[in-house]
Each structure stands twice: as structure tokens, then as C-alpha cells.
Coordinates of C-alpha atoms in Angstrom, one line a residue:
M128 CA -79.6 -70.1 -62.1
S129 CA -79.5 -72.3 -59.0
R130 CA -83.0 -73.8 -59.5
S131 CA -82.1 -74.9 -63.0
Y132 CA -79.3 -77.1 -61.7
F133 CA -80.9 -78.2 -58.5
S134 CA -84.6 -78.5 -59.3
S135 CA -86.8 -80.8 -57.3
S136 CA -90.4 -81.8 -57.1
T137 CA -90.9 -79.6 -54.0
G138 CA -88.9 -76.7 -55.3
R139 CA -86.4 -77.1 -52.4
P140 CA -83.5 -79.4 -53.1
D141 CA -82.1 -81.5 -50.2
L142 CA -78.9 -80.2 -48.6
S143 CA -77.3 -83.6 -48.9
I144 CA -77.6 -83.5 -52.8
V145 CA -76.4 -79.9 -53.0
A146 CA -73.5 -80.6 -50.6
S147 CA -72.4 -83.6 -52.7
I148 CA -72.4 -81.6 -55.9
A149 CA -70.6 -78.7 -54.1
R150 CA -67.8 -81.0 -52.9
L151 CA -67.3 -82.5 -56.4
S152 CA -67.5 -79.2 -58.2
H153 CA -65.0 -77.7 -55.7
K154 CA -62.6 -80.6 -56.1
Y155 CA -62.8 -80.5 -59.9
Q156 CA -63.2 -76.7 -60.2
I157 CA -66.5 -76.7 -62.0
E158 CA -67.2 -73.1 -61.2
I159 CA -70.7 -72.8 -62.6
L160 CA -72.0 -75.7 -60.5
L161 CA -70.1 -74.5 -57.4
Q162 CA -71.5 -71.0 -57.7
S163 CA -75.0 -72.3 -57.9
A164 CA -74.6 -74.6 -54.9
T165 CA -73.0 -71.7 -52.9
N166 CA -75.9 -69.4 -53.8
L167 CA -78.3 -71.9 -52.2
L168 CA -76.1 -72.2 -49.1
E169 CA -75.9 -68.4 -48.8
R170 CA -79.6 -68.1 -48.8
T171 CA -80.1 -71.0 -46.3
F172 CA -77.5 -69.8 -43.8
P173 CA -77.8 -66.0 -44.3
I174 CA -75.6 -63.3 -42.8
E175 CA -78.3 -60.7 -42.6
F176 CA -81.1 -60.8 -40.0
E177 CA -83.6 -59.5 -42.5
N178 CA -83.0 -62.5 -44.8
W179 CA -83.4 -64.8 -41.8
I180 CA -86.8 -63.3 -41.0
E181 CA -87.8 -63.4 -44.7
N182 CA -87.0 -67.1 -44.7
Q183 CA -88.9 -67.6 -41.4
G184 CA -85.7 -69.1 -40.0
F185 CA -85.1 -72.4 -41.9
K186 CA -88.8 -72.9 -42.6
R187 CA -88.7 -71.2 -46.0
A188 CA -85.0 -71.5 -46.7
P189 CA -84.2 -72.7 -50.3
L190 CA -82.5 -75.9 -49.0
L191 CA -84.5 -78.6 -47.3
F192 CA -82.6 -80.4 -44.6
N193 CA -82.8 -82.3 -41.4
P194 CA -81.4 -80.4 -38.5
I195 CA -78.7 -83.0 -37.9
Q196 CA -77.4 -82.2 -41.4
A197 CA -76.2 -78.9 -40.0
I198 CA -73.0 -80.7 -39.0
E199 CA -72.4 -81.6 -42.6
A200 CA -73.2 -78.0 -43.6
V201 CA -70.6 -76.6 -41.1
N202 CA -67.8 -78.8 -42.6
L203 CA -68.9 -77.9 -46.2
I204 CA -68.8 -74.2 -45.3
H205 CA -65.2 -74.6 -44.1
L206 CA -64.3 -76.6 -47.3
L207 CA -65.7 -73.8 -49.5
G208 CA -63.9 -71.1 -47.5
R209 CA -67.2 -69.3 -46.8
T210 CA -67.0 -69.0 -43.1
D211 CA -69.2 -65.9 -43.2
M212 CA -72.1 -68.5 -43.3
L213 CA -70.8 -70.4 -40.3
P214 CA -72.8 -68.7 -37.5
M215 CA -76.2 -69.9 -38.5
A216 CA -75.0 -73.4 -39.3
I217 CA -73.3 -73.6 -35.8
Y218 CA -76.5 -72.1 -34.3
Q219 CA -78.5 -75.0 -35.8
C220 CA -76.0 -77.5 -34.4
S221 CA -76.4 -76.0 -30.9
L222 CA -80.1 -76.9 -31.0
L223 CA -79.2 -80.6 -31.5
D224 CA -79.1 -83.2 -28.8
G225 CA -75.6 -83.7 -27.4
A226 CA -74.8 -87.1 -29.0
P227 CA -74.4 -85.9 -32.6
I228 CA -72.2 -83.0 -31.5
V229 CA -69.8 -85.4 -29.7
R230 CA -70.0 -88.5 -31.9
G231 CA -70.9 -87.0 -35.3
T232 CA -73.4 -88.1 -37.8
R233 CA -73.2 -90.0 -41.1
R234 CA -74.0 -88.6 -44.6
V235 CA -76.2 -90.5 -46.9
D236 CA -73.1 -92.2 -48.4
G237 CA -72.0 -93.4 -45.0
T238 CA -69.2 -90.8 -44.5
L239 CA -68.9 -89.7 -40.9
E240 CA -69.2 -86.0 -40.4
R241 CA -67.9 -84.6 -37.1
L242 CA -67.4 -81.1 -35.8
A243 CA -63.8 -79.8 -35.4
P244 CA -62.9 -79.0 -31.8
E245 CA -63.1 -75.3 -32.5
D246 CA -66.6 -75.6 -33.9
M247 CA -67.7 -77.7 -30.9
E248 CA -66.5 -74.9 -28.7
R249 CA -68.6 -72.4 -30.7
C250 CA -71.5 -74.8 -30.5
I251 CA -71.3 -74.9 -26.7
R252 CA -71.1 -71.1 -26.4
A253 CA -74.3 -70.8 -28.5
W254 CA -76.0 -73.6 -26.5
K255 CA -75.3 -71.8 -23.2
Y256 CA -76.8 -68.6 -24.5
C257 CA -79.8 -70.4 -25.9
L258 CA -80.5 -71.9 -22.5
A259 CA -80.8 -68.5 -20.9
C260 CA -82.9 -66.9 -23.7
P261 CA -86.4 -68.1 -22.8
Q262 CA -86.4 -66.4 -19.4
I263 CA -84.7 -63.3 -20.8
F264 CA -87.3 -63.0 -23.6
L265 CA -90.3 -63.7 -21.4
D266 CA -89.1 -61.0 -18.9
E267 CA -88.6 -58.5 -21.6
L268 CA -91.8 -59.2 -23.6
F269 CA -94.2 -59.5 -20.8
A270 CA -92.9 -57.2 -18.1
P271 CA -95.7 -54.8 -17.0
S272 CA -95.2 -51.2 -18.0
E273 CA -94.9 -48.1 -15.8
T274 CA -98.6 -47.6 -16.0
C275 CA -99.3 -50.9 -14.2
E276 CA -100.8 -50.4 -10.7
R277 CA -99.3 -53.5 -9.3
P278 CA -96.1 -54.5 -11.2
H279 CA -94.8 -56.8 -8.6
K280 CA -97.9 -58.9 -8.8
C281 CA -98.6 -58.6 -12.5
G282 CA -95.0 -59.3 -13.6
P283 CA -95.1 -63.0 -12.4
I284 CA -98.7 -63.4 -13.6
F285 CA -97.8 -62.1 -17.1
R286 CA -94.8 -64.4 -17.4
D287 CA -96.5 -67.5 -16.1
A288 CA -99.5 -67.0 -18.5
A289 CA -97.1 -66.3 -21.4
H290 CA -95.0 -69.4 -20.6
A291 CA -98.2 -71.6 -20.4
R292 CA -99.5 -70.3 -23.8
L293 CA -96.1 -70.7 -25.6
R294 CA -95.7 -74.2 -24.1
R295 CA -99.2 -75.2 -25.3
E296 CA -98.3 -74.0 -28.8
G297 CA -95.0 -75.9 -28.8
S298 CA -93.0 -72.7 -29.3
G299 CA -89.3 -73.2 -30.1
L300 CA -88.6 -70.2 -27.9
L301 CA -89.1 -72.4 -24.8
R302 CA -86.9 -75.1 -26.2
G303 CA -84.0 -72.7 -26.3
D304 CA -84.4 -71.5 -29.9
P305 CA -84.4 -67.7 -29.6
L306 CA -84.4 -67.1 -33.3
C307 CA -87.5 -69.1 -34.0
Y308 CA -90.1 -67.4 -36.2
I309 CA -93.2 -66.5 -34.3
E310 CA -96.2 -65.0 -36.1
S311 CA -97.7 -61.9 -34.5
D312 CA -101.0 -63.6 -33.9
N313 CA -99.2 -66.4 -31.9
L314 CA -97.8 -64.0 -29.3
P315 CA -99.7 -64.5 -26.0
R316 CA -102.1 -61.7 -25.1
V317 CA -102.1 -61.4 -21.4
G318 CA -103.0 -57.7 -20.8
S319 CA -106.5 -58.6 -19.6
L320 CA -104.9 -60.1 -16.5
C321 CA -103.9 -56.7 -15.4
P322 CA -106.3 -54.1 -13.9
S323 CA -104.6 -51.5 -16.0
R324 CA -105.1 -53.6 -19.1
V325 CA -101.4 -53.5 -19.9
T326 CA -100.6 -55.4 -23.1
H327 CA -97.4 -57.2 -24.0
R328 CA -94.7 -55.3 -25.9
G329 CA -95.5 -57.1 -29.1
R330 CA -93.7 -58.3 -32.2
G331 CA -91.6 -55.2 -32.5
R332 CA -89.9 -55.9 -29.2
L333 CA -89.6 -59.6 -30.1
L334 CA -87.7 -58.7 -33.3
E335 CA -85.5 -56.3 -31.3
L336 CA -84.6 -59.1 -28.9
Q337 CA -84.0 -61.5 -31.8
Q338 CA -81.8 -58.9 -33.6
Q339 CA -79.7 -58.7 -30.4
A340 CA -79.4 -62.5 -30.3
W341 CA -78.5 -62.5 -34.0
D342 CA -75.8 -59.9 -33.5
L343 CA -74.3 -61.8 -30.6
F344 CA -74.3 -65.1 -32.6
M345 CA -72.7 -63.3 -35.6
Q346 CA -70.0 -61.9 -33.3
T347 CA -69.2 -64.9 -31.2
L348 CA -69.6 -67.8 -33.7
S349 CA -67.6 -66.3 -36.5
V350 CA -64.1 -67.5 -37.4

């Protein structure tokens, strides 16, 4: 149903258009339009980790949007009373530069969108955790196993090699985006550096770490 009301040439309507329709349909109680807009928002800012992975983060989300529009999304979610969608919208806000968080940003119609103080606090909490995540993830993903003959030497070598590889590939993980989608083939393979040929812990461990981060965001960023 949602695509019939919000179709676009790319198949992914812009968040600003859907948000405008959602605000109007909410104000004038046009339920069929409001439900269609809400369905798109639900799938873009999911509450289940499996849906996030299926969307590859925001890459394949049904709504196309500039990251700075996450501020507008946060306020729209509050307006609609659907604060269950708030954590991932706040998470996207936490990845922005500081200026929009403090000063706000303007919608396409010129209206200023700013985060409420409570949402700014949530954003700061998420940002502080995101800053710590790259080292936590590298330590967990590329720590030598118990079979390694020289863990004290291999550990730093593994982490440095993984960091260099991820940096070359422009991985969002190193930019403080712990929930970024990483294909299995893009995970650095550093096992050959170890005499014991210890390999990294793979995508399974990455998903476990991301699930833990997801659960934390869902718990701490909810209303």
C-alpha cells in the first residue's frame, strides 16, 4: 500500500516528502495516508535487529534521506507518538557533526528543526558509546585465540593490520558507526600474520557485537 501513495522513480521516496504528508495527514486525521507514511518510517527506523541487517543499515531502507534529516525524523516520530522508532533515529543523529545537533537544520520549506533537550542528551549518550566502539570491536574481532603461540605479540599486530585495512576501505566502523553493515568479504583477513595461522573471529562475532550495541541503544535511547 505504501508504494502506491509514495512512489518515486528510484522506488525510494525521500523522507522530506513522506514527512510532509505524514504531518498533514496527522493534522487532518487522514488515516490511510498516515498509516502508509508510518509504515515506511517503521521499516526505515526498525525496532528489530534482524530488520536492520536486512536493510543493511540505512543503505536499503525504504526511505531515501540525507543523514542530517534524522533530526526531522526524530521530531516527526515524537509527533506521531511512535517513540518505539526513536532509538535508530537518535543513533543517526549521533553520527552527525556537532553543529546540526546544537543549532538544528532546516527542512526543504525553511522550517527549523531542532532536537529537544532530552533528545540531545540521548544523542550525546549514543555518541560517547560510538567513540569507544572501534577499539572494542577491533579487540574482540581480532584477538588471537588460545592456540596462538605468542598472543602478546600477535594481538597488537592483528589489531594494527585490521585497523589499516578498514581505514583503507573507508569503513564506517572506524568513524564511530558500530552498526554499519560490513560484508563478510570485506572483513580483514590477518591470520597469515600469526605462526599458528589464527584467523579472525569472522562475521558471526561481528553480528554478536552489533547485536549487543543494538540492544544497548534500544535500552538507553528509548523514551
